[in-house]
Amino acid sequence: MSAYRIVRRAYPTNYWSDHGSEIIETANELNGDSWSFRESRELLSNGLRTRGLEATDRDIRQVWIQGLTIFVFTVLIQMVSALLASELGLLPNLQLTYPRWGTPLVALALVAMTISTRWPVMLAVAAVVGAPGLTNTWAVPHGLLLIGLFLATAIAATQGTGRRVLSPWILLAAITVSLGTIKFFFFGPGLAVPVLLILGLATVRLDARLAAVASIHAFFYSATVFSTVGTSDFTGSTVPFGLIIGTVWLLVAVGIGLLTNRSTRRAMT
C-alpha cells in the first residue's frame, strides 16, 4: 500500500476507507506487487474523478454551481494581483474601475472563500466585489464585469450546498488558471486561449467542475469582448474583429460546456 500512498489521497477519505484495500489489491495483482507509473496515474485520475462526483452528489447542476464558485475564486485572485500591482505602480494604466480602498476587502474576501463557501460568506463576497460595479456606467466593460461577477457570486451563494468546494486540489488548479489567464482578463489576450483550452480538455474527465470553470471563463471573456464592440481600437475597420473574437470565445464556452455535461453524464452511468 505504501507504494501508492500519495496517489491514494486523490480519493475521498470515506471512499478510500470502504474500498481502499480492494483497490490496492487489484493494483498489486495487475503489476506483480511492484510499483507502476501507469497504475499510479490511473489511481490518481480515478481518485480525482470520484472526489468530484461525490462533492457534487453526481448532479450536473451542482457541477456548474460549484464551478461558478471556483470561477469567482479565480477572478478574486486576478483582481487582488491586479490591484496590488497597480498600488505598487507596476500597472499605472490599469483600467479596472475599482476604488483604492477595495484592495484589502478583495483580499479578505479571497481568504474568506478558502475557509467557507456557505451562503453568508458568499453573499458578503458578492457585496465586496460587485458593489463598486453598480456605480459605474453600464457601457464601461469592467463595470459590467463587476456586475456580472456580483450576479455570479450571488447565484453560487443561493444555489450551492455550502460544503467545502475549495479542496487543496481545487485551490492549486484555481491558482494555476488565475496566473495563466490574468493577462487576458485585465491586460490583453496573453495566455488565456491555450490555458482555458488545456484546462477544459485535461480536466473534463478528472473533475468536471474545473472544466465548467474554463467554460464560464470563456463566456465572461466573450461578454467582455462583445461589450467593447463599437468602442475598441477596431472601430472603423472593415473587418468586425470584435464580433469575430467574441463569437470565437462564445463557441469555446459552449464547446467546453457540452463536453462537461457529456463527461458528467458518462461518469454517472
XYZ file of N, CA, C and O in Angstrom, residues 39-218:
720
model
N -0.213 2.586 -13.321
C -1.256 2.319 -12.320
C -1.438 3.520 -11.400
O -2.566 3.855 -11.009
N -0.334 4.172 -11.050
C -0.427 5.362 -10.207
C -1.211 6.459 -10.908
O -2.024 7.157 -10.296
N -0.963 6.610 -12.203
C -1.685 7.612 -12.977
C -3.176 7.295 -13.008
O -4.023 8.195 -12.865
N -3.510 6.010 -13.177
C -4.915 5.610 -13.207
C -5.582 5.836 -11.855
O -6.717 6.306 -11.774
N -4.867 5.504 -10.782
C -5.417 5.711 -9.440
C -5.644 7.199 -9.180
O -6.655 7.598 -8.591
N -4.688 8.024 -9.624
C -4.812 9.465 -9.423
C -6.023 10.017 -10.167
O -6.841 10.750 -9.594
N -6.171 9.666 -11.435
C -7.292 10.182 -12.224
C -8.623 9.649 -11.713
O -9.610 10.395 -11.610
N -8.672 8.372 -11.352
C -9.910 7.796 -10.814
C -10.271 8.427 -9.468
O -11.448 8.655 -9.174
N -9.236 8.708 -8.658
C -9.486 9.329 -7.364
C -10.055 10.726 -7.497
O -11.027 11.083 -6.817
N -9.467 11.518 -8.386
C -9.968 12.876 -8.591
C -11.370 12.872 -9.182
O -12.213 13.696 -8.813
N -11.615 11.941 -10.090
C -12.946 11.828 -10.686
C -13.978 11.464 -9.613
O -15.066 12.033 -9.556
N -13.609 10.505 -8.757
C -14.507 10.097 -7.676
C -14.755 11.236 -6.701
O -15.885 11.461 -6.245
N -13.694 11.985 -6.382
C -13.822 13.115 -5.461
C -14.793 14.163 -6.022
O -15.644 14.688 -5.306
N -14.667 14.459 -7.307
C -15.549 15.447 -7.925
C -16.991 14.987 -7.953
O -17.910 15.767 -7.695
N -17.205 13.690 -8.261
C -18.571 13.161 -8.322
C -19.230 13.164 -6.952
O -20.411 13.496 -6.816
N -18.465 12.793 -5.916
C -19.043 12.780 -4.571
C -19.314 14.194 -4.072
O -20.306 14.448 -3.384
N -18.428 15.133 -4.421
C -18.595 16.514 -3.963
C -19.841 17.153 -4.559
O -20.458 18.026 -3.945
N -20.232 16.714 -5.746
C -21.399 17.295 -6.423
C -22.628 16.394 -6.358
O -23.645 16.694 -6.996
N -22.530 15.293 -5.602
C -23.640 14.335 -5.497
C -24.063 13.811 -6.864
O -25.233 13.509 -7.098
N -23.101 13.765 -7.798
C -23.358 13.278 -9.159
C -24.495 14.045 -9.835
O -25.303 13.492 -10.574
N -24.532 15.343 -9.548
C -25.592 16.210 -10.060
C -24.961 17.238 -10.998
O -24.105 18.033 -10.572
N -25.360 17.259 -12.266
C -24.789 18.195 -13.237
C -25.002 19.636 -12.793
O -24.134 20.493 -12.964
N -26.156 19.895 -12.199
C -26.448 21.263 -11.745
C -25.427 21.713 -10.709
O -24.940 22.851 -10.754
N -25.072 20.830 -9.786
C -24.084 21.181 -8.774
C -22.671 21.294 -9.353
O -21.839 22.027 -8.835
N -22.407 20.554 -10.426
C -21.122 20.705 -11.116
C -20.949 22.150 -11.555
O -19.886 22.767 -11.372
N -22.021 22.735 -12.123
C -21.943 24.103 -12.614
C -21.980 25.126 -11.497
O -21.297 26.154 -11.563
N -22.749 24.862 -10.453
C -22.793 25.798 -9.318
C -21.436 25.854 -8.631
O -20.906 26.929 -8.309
N -20.828 24.681 -8.395
C -19.510 24.673 -7.765
C -18.448 25.215 -8.712
O -17.486 25.862 -8.285
N -18.625 24.960 -10.014
C -17.722 25.557 -10.987
C -17.800 27.073 -10.951
O -16.783 27.770 -11.070
N -19.009 27.597 -10.756
C -19.205 29.041 -10.658
C -18.500 29.590 -9.411
O -17.885 30.664 -9.454
N -18.577 28.854 -8.312
C -17.900 29.258 -7.089
C -16.391 29.323 -7.295
O -15.722 30.273 -6.874
N -15.844 28.299 -7.944
C -14.403 28.264 -8.201
C -14.008 29.380 -9.157
O -12.948 30.000 -9.020
N -14.876 29.663 -10.138
C -14.631 30.764 -11.065
C -14.508 32.085 -10.310
O -13.607 32.889 -10.573
N -15.427 32.329 -9.365
C -15.371 33.554 -8.563
C -14.036 33.627 -7.830
O -13.399 34.688 -7.773
N -13.589 32.506 -7.298
C -12.316 32.470 -6.577
C -11.153 32.842 -7.493
O -10.260 33.603 -7.113
N -11.150 32.318 -8.721
C -10.058 32.629 -9.650
C -10.062 34.111 -10.017
O -9.002 34.729 -10.141
N -11.253 34.692 -10.168
C -11.320 36.118 -10.502
C -10.835 36.961 -9.323
O -10.180 37.990 -9.506
N -11.131 36.530 -8.087
C -10.632 37.252 -6.920
C -9.106 37.255 -6.906
O -8.481 38.278 -6.584
N -8.496 36.129 -7.252
C -7.030 36.070 -7.323
C -6.521 37.056 -8.374
O -5.550 37.789 -8.151
N -7.196 37.089 -9.510
C -6.803 38.010 -10.576
C -6.956 39.471 -10.131
O -6.099 40.310 -10.402
N -8.057 39.759 -9.447
C -8.310 41.126 -9.001
C -7.298 41.562 -7.970
O -6.761 42.678 -8.041
N -7.007 40.698 -6.987
C -6.022 41.042 -5.958
C -4.661 41.297 -6.589
O -3.973 42.275 -6.263
N -4.262 40.433 -7.518
C -2.963 40.591 -8.177
C -2.908 41.906 -8.951
O -1.916 42.643 -8.880
N -3.982 42.195 -9.695
C -4.015 43.419 -10.497
C -4.037 44.669 -9.622
O -3.316 45.643 -9.882
N -4.843 44.650 -8.571
C -4.953 45.820 -7.697
C -3.658 46.083 -6.943
O -3.226 47.232 -6.813
N -3.017 45.020 -6.459
C -1.739 45.195 -5.754
C -0.673 45.726 -6.701
O 0.124 46.596 -6.334
N -0.650 45.201 -7.934
C 0.322 45.678 -8.919
C 0.097 47.156 -9.225
O 1.043 47.922 -9.395
N -1.183 47.558 -9.289
C -1.496 48.957 -9.534
C -1.065 49.832 -8.363
O -0.526 50.931 -8.545
N -1.297 49.338 -7.120
C -0.898 50.085 -5.928
C 0.611 50.300 -5.890
O 1.098 51.336 -5.433
N 1.368 49.315 -6.375
C 2.828 49.398 -6.367
C 3.381 50.186 -7.546
O 4.593 50.335 -7.679
N 2.481 50.641 -8.410
C 2.912 51.413 -9.559
C 3.414 50.596 -10.723
O 3.978 51.137 -11.684
N 3.209 49.283 -10.653
C 3.675 48.418 -11.735
C 2.736 48.467 -12.928
O 3.125 48.150 -14.053
N 1.485 48.848 -12.663
C 0.482 48.940 -13.738
C -0.238 50.278 -13.630
O -1.394 50.343 -13.213
N 0.440 51.351 -13.982
C -0.155 52.689 -13.797
C -1.372 52.949 -14.665
O -2.196 53.800 -14.346
N -1.522 52.214 -15.769
C -2.643 52.456 -16.682
C -3.744 51.407 -16.571
O -4.510 51.204 -17.504
N -3.800 50.727 -15.444
C -4.817 49.699 -15.249
C -6.213 50.307 -15.364
O -6.527 51.307 -14.726
N -7.055 49.688 -16.202
C -8.385 50.219 -16.469
C -9.467 49.568 -15.612
O -10.643 49.681 -15.926
N -9.086 48.879 -14.557
C -10.067 48.245 -13.687
C -10.731 49.310 -12.819
O -10.074 49.975 -12.018
N -12.022 49.527 -13.007
C -12.744 50.563 -12.275
C -13.096 50.053 -10.883
O -14.205 49.593 -10.627
N -12.139 50.152 -9.984
C -12.344 49.660 -8.616
C -11.670 50.648 -7.668
O -10.557 51.112 -7.930
N -12.322 51.017 -6.553
C -11.750 52.016 -5.644
C -10.480 51.518 -4.952
O -10.299 50.324 -4.742
N -9.616 52.450 -4.586
C -8.352 52.116 -3.935
C -8.569 51.349 -2.629
O -7.838 50.424 -2.315
N -9.609 51.726 -1.894
C -9.851 51.074 -0.606
C -10.374 49.647 -0.771
O -10.492 48.903 0.203
N -10.694 49.271 -2.021
C -11.252 47.934 -2.231
C -10.228 46.825 -2.189
O -10.585 45.659 -2.005
N -8.936 47.153 -2.341
C -7.902 46.117 -2.392
C -7.894 45.224 -1.157
O -7.953 43.996 -1.274
N -7.828 45.780 0.065
C -7.833 44.892 1.245
C -9.141 44.116 1.399
O -9.131 42.985 1.893
N -10.261 44.701 0.955
C -11.536 43.996 1.063
C -11.569 42.779 0.126
O -12.063 41.712 0.492
N -11.043 42.949 -1.091
C -10.984 41.823 -2.022
C -10.065 40.740 -1.472
O -10.358 39.543 -1.576
N -8.945 41.145 -0.863
C -8.025 40.177 -0.265
C -8.708 39.405 0.860
O -8.551 38.181 0.984
N -9.491 40.101 1.686
C -10.225 39.438 2.768
C -11.277 38.482 2.208
O -11.494 37.394 2.745
N -11.940 38.883 1.133
C -12.930 38.018 0.501
C -12.270 36.750 -0.027
O -12.828 35.652 0.074
N -11.080 36.896 -0.582
C -10.332 35.750 -1.084
C -10.016 34.773 0.046
O -10.227 33.559 -0.086
N -9.548 35.296 1.162
C -9.237 34.445 2.320
C -10.503 33.795 2.861
O -10.513 32.609 3.217
N -11.595 34.564 2.914
C -12.856 34.034 3.446
C -13.334 32.833 2.647
O -13.832 31.855 3.215
N -13.152 32.877 1.332
C -13.614 31.768 0.490
C -12.795 30.503 0.709
O -13.285 29.403 0.462
N -11.541 30.632 1.128
C -10.743 29.437 1.421
C -11.196 28.770 2.712
O -10.900 27.600 2.938
N -11.920 29.515 3.544
C -12.405 28.982 4.819
C -13.800 28.390 4.677
O -14.099 27.319 5.199
N -14.667 29.087 3.949
C -16.048 28.623 3.819
C -16.661 29.168 2.543
O -16.321 30.272 2.098
N -17.568 28.396 1.960
C -18.332 28.883 0.806
C -19.827 28.822 1.109
O -20.645 28.718 0.202
N -20.170 28.880 2.383
C -21.583 28.914 2.759
C -22.187 30.256 2.346
O -21.483 31.241 2.149
N -23.506 30.288 2.243
C -24.166 31.443 1.645
C -23.889 32.780 2.331
O -23.764 33.796 1.640
N -23.755 32.858 3.683
C -23.458 34.181 4.263
C -22.104 34.716 3.785
O -21.973 35.915 3.497
N -21.106 33.817 3.699
C -19.778 34.228 3.235
C -19.839 34.651 1.772
O -19.289 35.693 1.376
N -20.533 33.853 0.957
C -20.595 34.142 -0.477
C -21.356 35.438 -0.767
O -20.994 36.202 -1.664
N -22.406 35.711 -0.003
C -23.127 36.971 -0.205
C -22.269 38.164 0.196
O -22.322 39.228 -0.436
N -21.443 37.988 1.251
C -20.512 39.053 1.642
C -19.481 39.282 0.542
O -19.141 40.426 0.214
N -19.008 38.193 -0.047
C -18.063 38.295 -1.159
C -18.716 39.013 -2.337
O -18.106 39.872 -2.981
N -19.977 38.673 -2.619
C -20.705 39.319 -3.717
C -20.780 40.829 -3.507
O -20.586 41.620 -4.446
N -21.056 41.231 -2.273
C -21.156 42.659 -1.969
C -19.819 43.360 -2.154
O -19.753 44.465 -2.706
N -18.745 42.715 -1.723
C -17.412 43.313 -1.800
C -16.964 43.514 -3.243
O -16.496 44.588 -3.634
N -17.102 42.485 -4.057
C -16.557 42.551 -5.418
C -17.499 43.212 -6.414
O -17.054 43.711 -7.449
N -18.799 43.220 -6.119
C -19.746 43.713 -7.102
C -20.265 45.110 -6.880
O -20.608 45.794 -7.851
N -20.345 45.563 -5.623
C -20.957 46.861 -5.337
C -20.321 48.011 -6.108
O -21.041 48.861 -6.651
N -18.982 48.102 -6.200
C -18.396 49.215 -6.960
C -18.820 49.223 -8.423
O -18.877 50.278 -9.047
N -19.111 48.055 -8.972
C -19.537 47.992 -10.361
C -20.887 48.642 -10.583
O -21.189 49.110 -11.680
N -21.717 48.685 -9.524
C -23.041 49.280 -9.653
C -22.980 50.793 -9.815
O -23.933 51.417 -10.273
N -21.854 51.393 -9.414
C -21.706 52.847 -9.517
C -21.125 53.258 -10.861
O -21.028 54.451 -11.150
N -20.720 52.286 -11.662
C -20.111 52.591 -12.962
C -21.161 52.641 -14.060
O -22.254 52.085 -13.937
N -20.811 53.288 -15.144
C -21.691 53.330 -16.300
C -21.794 51.933 -16.897
O -20.819 51.214 -16.994
N -22.990 51.576 -17.329
C -23.199 50.242 -17.892
C -22.360 50.021 -19.141
O -22.069 48.891 -19.520
N -21.938 51.096 -19.786
C -21.147 50.955 -21.007
C -19.681 50.644 -20.719
O -18.938 50.286 -21.616
N -19.268 50.807 -19.458
C -17.872 50.552 -19.100
C -17.664 49.040 -18.955
O -18.303 48.406 -18.110
N -16.776 48.446 -19.757
C -16.611 46.984 -19.727
C -16.326 46.424 -18.350
O -16.935 45.438 -17.940
N -15.408 47.052 -17.605
C -15.069 46.493 -16.305
C -16.181 46.721 -15.277
O -16.293 45.980 -14.309
N -16.990 47.764 -15.491
C -18.164 47.926 -14.647
C -19.134 46.783 -14.862
O -19.692 46.215 -13.919
N -19.310 46.401 -16.128
C -20.166 45.260 -16.459
C -19.580 43.971 -15.896
O -20.309 43.100 -15.426
N -18.261 43.847 -15.951
C -17.602 42.658 -15.414
C -17.881 42.508 -13.928
O -18.208 41.416 -13.449
N -17.780 43.602 -13.181
C -18.009 43.545 -11.741
C -19.475 43.229 -11.429
O -19.769 42.483 -10.483
N -20.382 43.781 -12.220
C -21.800 43.472 -12.025
C -22.062 41.999 -12.327
O -22.785 41.314 -11.607
N -21.463 41.502 -13.418
C -21.596 40.082 -13.743
C -21.026 39.197 -12.658
O -21.605 38.160 -12.312
N -19.893 39.602 -12.099
C -19.285 38.824 -11.015
C -20.167 38.849 -9.777
O -20.291 37.843 -9.063
N -20.793 39.994 -9.509
C -21.731 40.096 -8.392
C -22.871 39.097 -8.547
O -23.223 38.370 -7.612
N -23.458 39.045 -9.745
C -24.570 38.128 -10.000
C -24.111 36.674 -9.908
O -24.816 35.823 -9.358
N -22.921 36.380 -10.451
C -22.399 35.012 -10.402
C -22.199 34.562 -8.969
O -22.545 33.433 -8.592
N -21.652 35.441 -8.147
C -21.411 35.100 -6.749
C -22.720 34.914 -5.998
O -22.846 34.010 -5.162
N -23.695 35.762 -6.275
C -24.996 35.642 -5.621
C -25.667 34.320 -5.983
O -26.266 33.650 -5.129
N -25.575 33.927 -7.248
C -26.155 32.639 -7.676
C -25.456 31.482 -6.968
O -26.099 30.555 -6.468
N -24.123 31.541 -6.912
C -23.368 30.482 -6.234
C -23.732 30.409 -4.760
O -23.757 29.327 -4.161
N -24.025 31.574 -4.160
C -24.372 31.613 -2.737
C -25.730 30.981 -2.468
O -25.900 30.222 -1.507
N -26.696 31.295 -3.307
C -28.066 30.853 -3.045
C -28.350 29.438 -3.544
O -29.275 28.785 -3.061
N -27.550 28.950 -4.511
C -27.814 27.644 -5.081
C -26.829 26.567 -4.642
O -27.047 25.382 -4.896
N -25.738 26.963 -3.992
C -24.721 26.000 -3.578
C -25.147 25.186 -2.373
O -26.105 25.521 -1.675
N -24.403 24.119 -2.120
C -24.701 23.241 -0.991
C -24.032 23.697 0.294
O -24.368 23.216 1.374
N -23.051 24.622 0.189
C -22.345 25.088 1.377
C -21.213 24.187 1.802
O -20.456 24.520 2.709
N -21.049 23.030 1.157
C -19.956 22.137 1.527
C -18.630 22.682 1.015
O -18.590 23.588 0.193
N -17.547 22.088 1.484
C -16.226 22.571 1.105
C -15.986 22.343 -0.387
O -15.994 21.216 -0.861
N -15.789 23.407 -1.102
C -15.566 23.328 -2.542
C -14.086 23.471 -2.875
O -13.559 22.790 -3.751
N -13.403 24.356 -2.151
C -12.014 24.664 -2.454
C -11.062 23.721 -1.713
O -10.378 24.107 -0.776
N -11.024 22.464 -2.146
C -10.080 21.494 -1.597
C -8.681 21.856 -2.075
O -8.519 22.667 -2.995
N -7.620 21.280 -1.471
C -6.245 21.588 -1.918
C -6.049 21.381 -3.416
O -5.359 22.165 -4.075
N -6.648 20.340 -3.964
C -6.550 20.071 -5.403
C -7.171 21.195 -6.210
O -6.609 21.681 -7.191
N -8.336 21.660 -5.786
C -9.028 22.736 -6.490
C -8.280 24.060 -6.316
O -8.169 24.859 -7.258
N -7.764 24.307 -5.110
C -7.011 25.534 -4.862
C -5.812 25.639 -5.800
O -5.563 26.692 -6.402
N -5.058 24.552 -5.917
C -3.884 24.550 -6.789
C -4.280 24.803 -8.237
O -3.650 25.607 -8.945
N -5.345 24.137 -8.678
C -5.802 24.313 -10.055
C -6.302 25.740 -10.287
O -6.024 26.349 -11.327
N -7.035 26.295 -9.314
C -7.581 27.650 -9.462
C -6.469 28.687 -9.536
O -6.540 29.634 -10.338
N -5.438 28.524 -8.720
C -4.311 29.455 -8.755
C -3.602 29.372 -10.099
O -3.220 30.388 -10.694
N -3.446 28.153 -10.623
C -2.803 27.966 -11.921
C -3.597 28.650 -13.030
O -3.038 29.345 -13.888
N -4.915 28.465 -13.006
C -5.770 29.105 -14.010
C -5.669 30.626 -13.899
O -5.562 31.339 -14.905
N -5.687 31.132 -12.678
C -5.644 32.581 -12.467
C -4.365 33.179 -13.031
O -4.390 34.195 -13.737
N -3.235 32.544 -12.739
C -1.962 33.059 -13.219
C -1.868 32.968 -14.739
O -1.240 33.810 -15.388
N -2.494 31.952 -15.304
C -2.430 31.765 -16.744
C -3.338 32.686 -17.527
O -3.091 32.960 -18.704
N -4.397 33.181 -16.891
C -5.382 33.987 -17.624
C -5.439 35.444 -17.183
O -6.166 36.238 -17.763
N -4.677 35.807 -16.176
C -4.777 37.168 -15.629
C -4.429 38.223 -16.669
O -5.020 39.291 -16.716
N -3.476 37.921 -17.564
C -3.087 38.921 -18.560
C -4.237 39.236 -19.500
O -4.427 40.381 -19.903
N -5.018 38.215 -19.845
C -6.171 38.491 -20.707
C -7.241 39.241 -19.946
O -7.807 40.212 -20.426
N -7.528 38.784 -18.739
C -8.686 39.304 -18.023
C -8.600 40.801 -17.799
O -9.594 41.498 -17.792
N -7.386 41.317 -17.614
C -7.258 42.743 -17.350
C -6.320 43.479 -18.308
O -6.408 44.688 -18.448
N -5.418 42.759 -18.966
C -4.385 43.464 -19.713
C -4.259 43.066 -21.182
O -3.433 43.602 -21.886
N -5.022 42.108 -21.685
C -4.895 41.714 -23.082
C -4.962 40.214 -23.243
O -5.113 39.488 -22.258
N -4.861 39.689 -24.470
C -5.049 38.261 -24.734
C -4.171 37.342 -23.909
O -4.652 36.403 -23.294
N -2.864 37.582 -23.845
C -1.988 36.771 -23.015
C -2.074 35.290 -23.292
O -2.112 34.838 -24.428
N -2.163 34.517 -22.214
C -2.161 33.061 -22.312
C -3.549 32.453 -22.149
O -3.672 31.246 -21.985
N -4.575 33.285 -22.186
C -5.912 32.795 -21.860
C -6.378 31.667 -22.771
O -6.945 30.681 -22.308
N -6.167 31.805 -24.081
C -6.682 30.800 -25.022
C -6.093 29.419 -24.747
O -6.836 28.462 -24.501
N -4.758 29.259 -24.763
C -4.219 27.913 -24.504
C -4.514 27.402 -23.102
O -4.780 26.214 -22.917
N -4.480 28.290 -22.101
C -4.729 27.853 -20.730
C -6.136 27.292 -20.582
O -6.339 26.211 -20.007
N -7.136 27.996 -21.092
C -8.518 27.546 -20.943
C -8.793 26.280 -21.745
O -9.491 25.376 -21.277
N -8.247 26.211 -22.955
C -8.464 25.011 -23.759
C -7.806 23.795 -23.118
O -8.399 22.715 -23.035
N -6.576 23.968 -22.647
C -5.877 22.857 -21.983
C -6.615 22.458 -20.713
O -6.794 21.276 -20.419
N -7.048 23.463 -19.938
C -7.783 23.171 -18.707
C -9.049 22.381 -19.003
O -9.324 21.357 -18.364
N -9.839 22.854 -19.968
C -11.098 22.186 -20.280
C -10.906 20.762 -20.748
O -11.581 19.843 -20.279
N -9.962 20.543 -21.662
C -9.741 19.208 -22.216
C -9.065 18.275 -21.221
O -9.340 17.077 -21.180
N -8.166 18.815 -20.398
C -7.403 17.972 -19.480
C -8.192 17.569 -18.243
O -7.947 16.522 -17.644
N -9.148 18.393 -17.839
C -9.847 18.137 -16.587
C -11.261 17.622 -16.750
O -11.896 17.243 -15.764
N -11.779 17.617 -17.983
C -13.180 17.249 -18.159
C -13.453 15.824 -17.673
O -14.554 15.511 -17.211
N -12.453 14.934 -17.741
C -12.632 13.570 -17.261
C -12.070 13.372 -15.857
O -12.227 12.306 -15.276
N -11.386 14.389 -15.330
C -10.843 14.290 -13.975
C -11.808 14.880 -12.957
O -12.207 14.219 -12.001
N -12.134 16.142 -13.151
C -13.061 16.826 -12.254
C -13.836 17.829 -13.100
O -13.301 18.873 -13.487
N -15.061 17.483 -13.405
C -15.860 18.294 -14.335
C -16.051 19.719 -13.852
O -16.333 20.618 -14.646
N -15.882 19.963 -12.551
C -16.050 21.318 -12.029
C -15.021 22.267 -12.638
O -15.322 23.431 -12.920
N -13.803 21.772 -12.862
C -12.764 22.612 -13.438
C -13.018 22.876 -14.915
O -12.712 23.949 -15.431
N -13.563 21.891 -15.610
C -13.952 22.115 -16.998
C -15.059 23.169 -17.061
O -15.085 24.016 -17.964
N -15.969 23.125 -16.092
C -17.025 24.137 -16.027
C -16.431 25.518 -15.800
O -16.907 26.514 -16.366
N -15.381 25.606 -14.984
C -14.697 26.883 -14.754
C -14.164 27.439 -16.068
O -14.296 28.630 -16.358
N -13.535 26.573 -16.867
C -12.994 27.011 -18.157
C -14.107 27.539 -19.056
O -13.950 28.569 -19.728
N -15.246 26.861 -19.074
C -16.377 27.294 -19.894
C -16.913 28.643 -19.422
O -17.194 29.533 -20.232
N -17.054 28.815 -18.110
C -17.577 30.062 -17.563
C -16.613 31.215 -17.839
O -17.025 32.324 -18.189
N -15.308 30.958 -17.694
C -14.313 31.975 -18.015
C -14.464 32.430 -19.467
O -14.480 33.626 -19.766
N -14.554 31.459 -20.370
C -14.667 31.783 -21.798
C -15.927 32.600 -22.068
O -15.917 33.532 -22.887
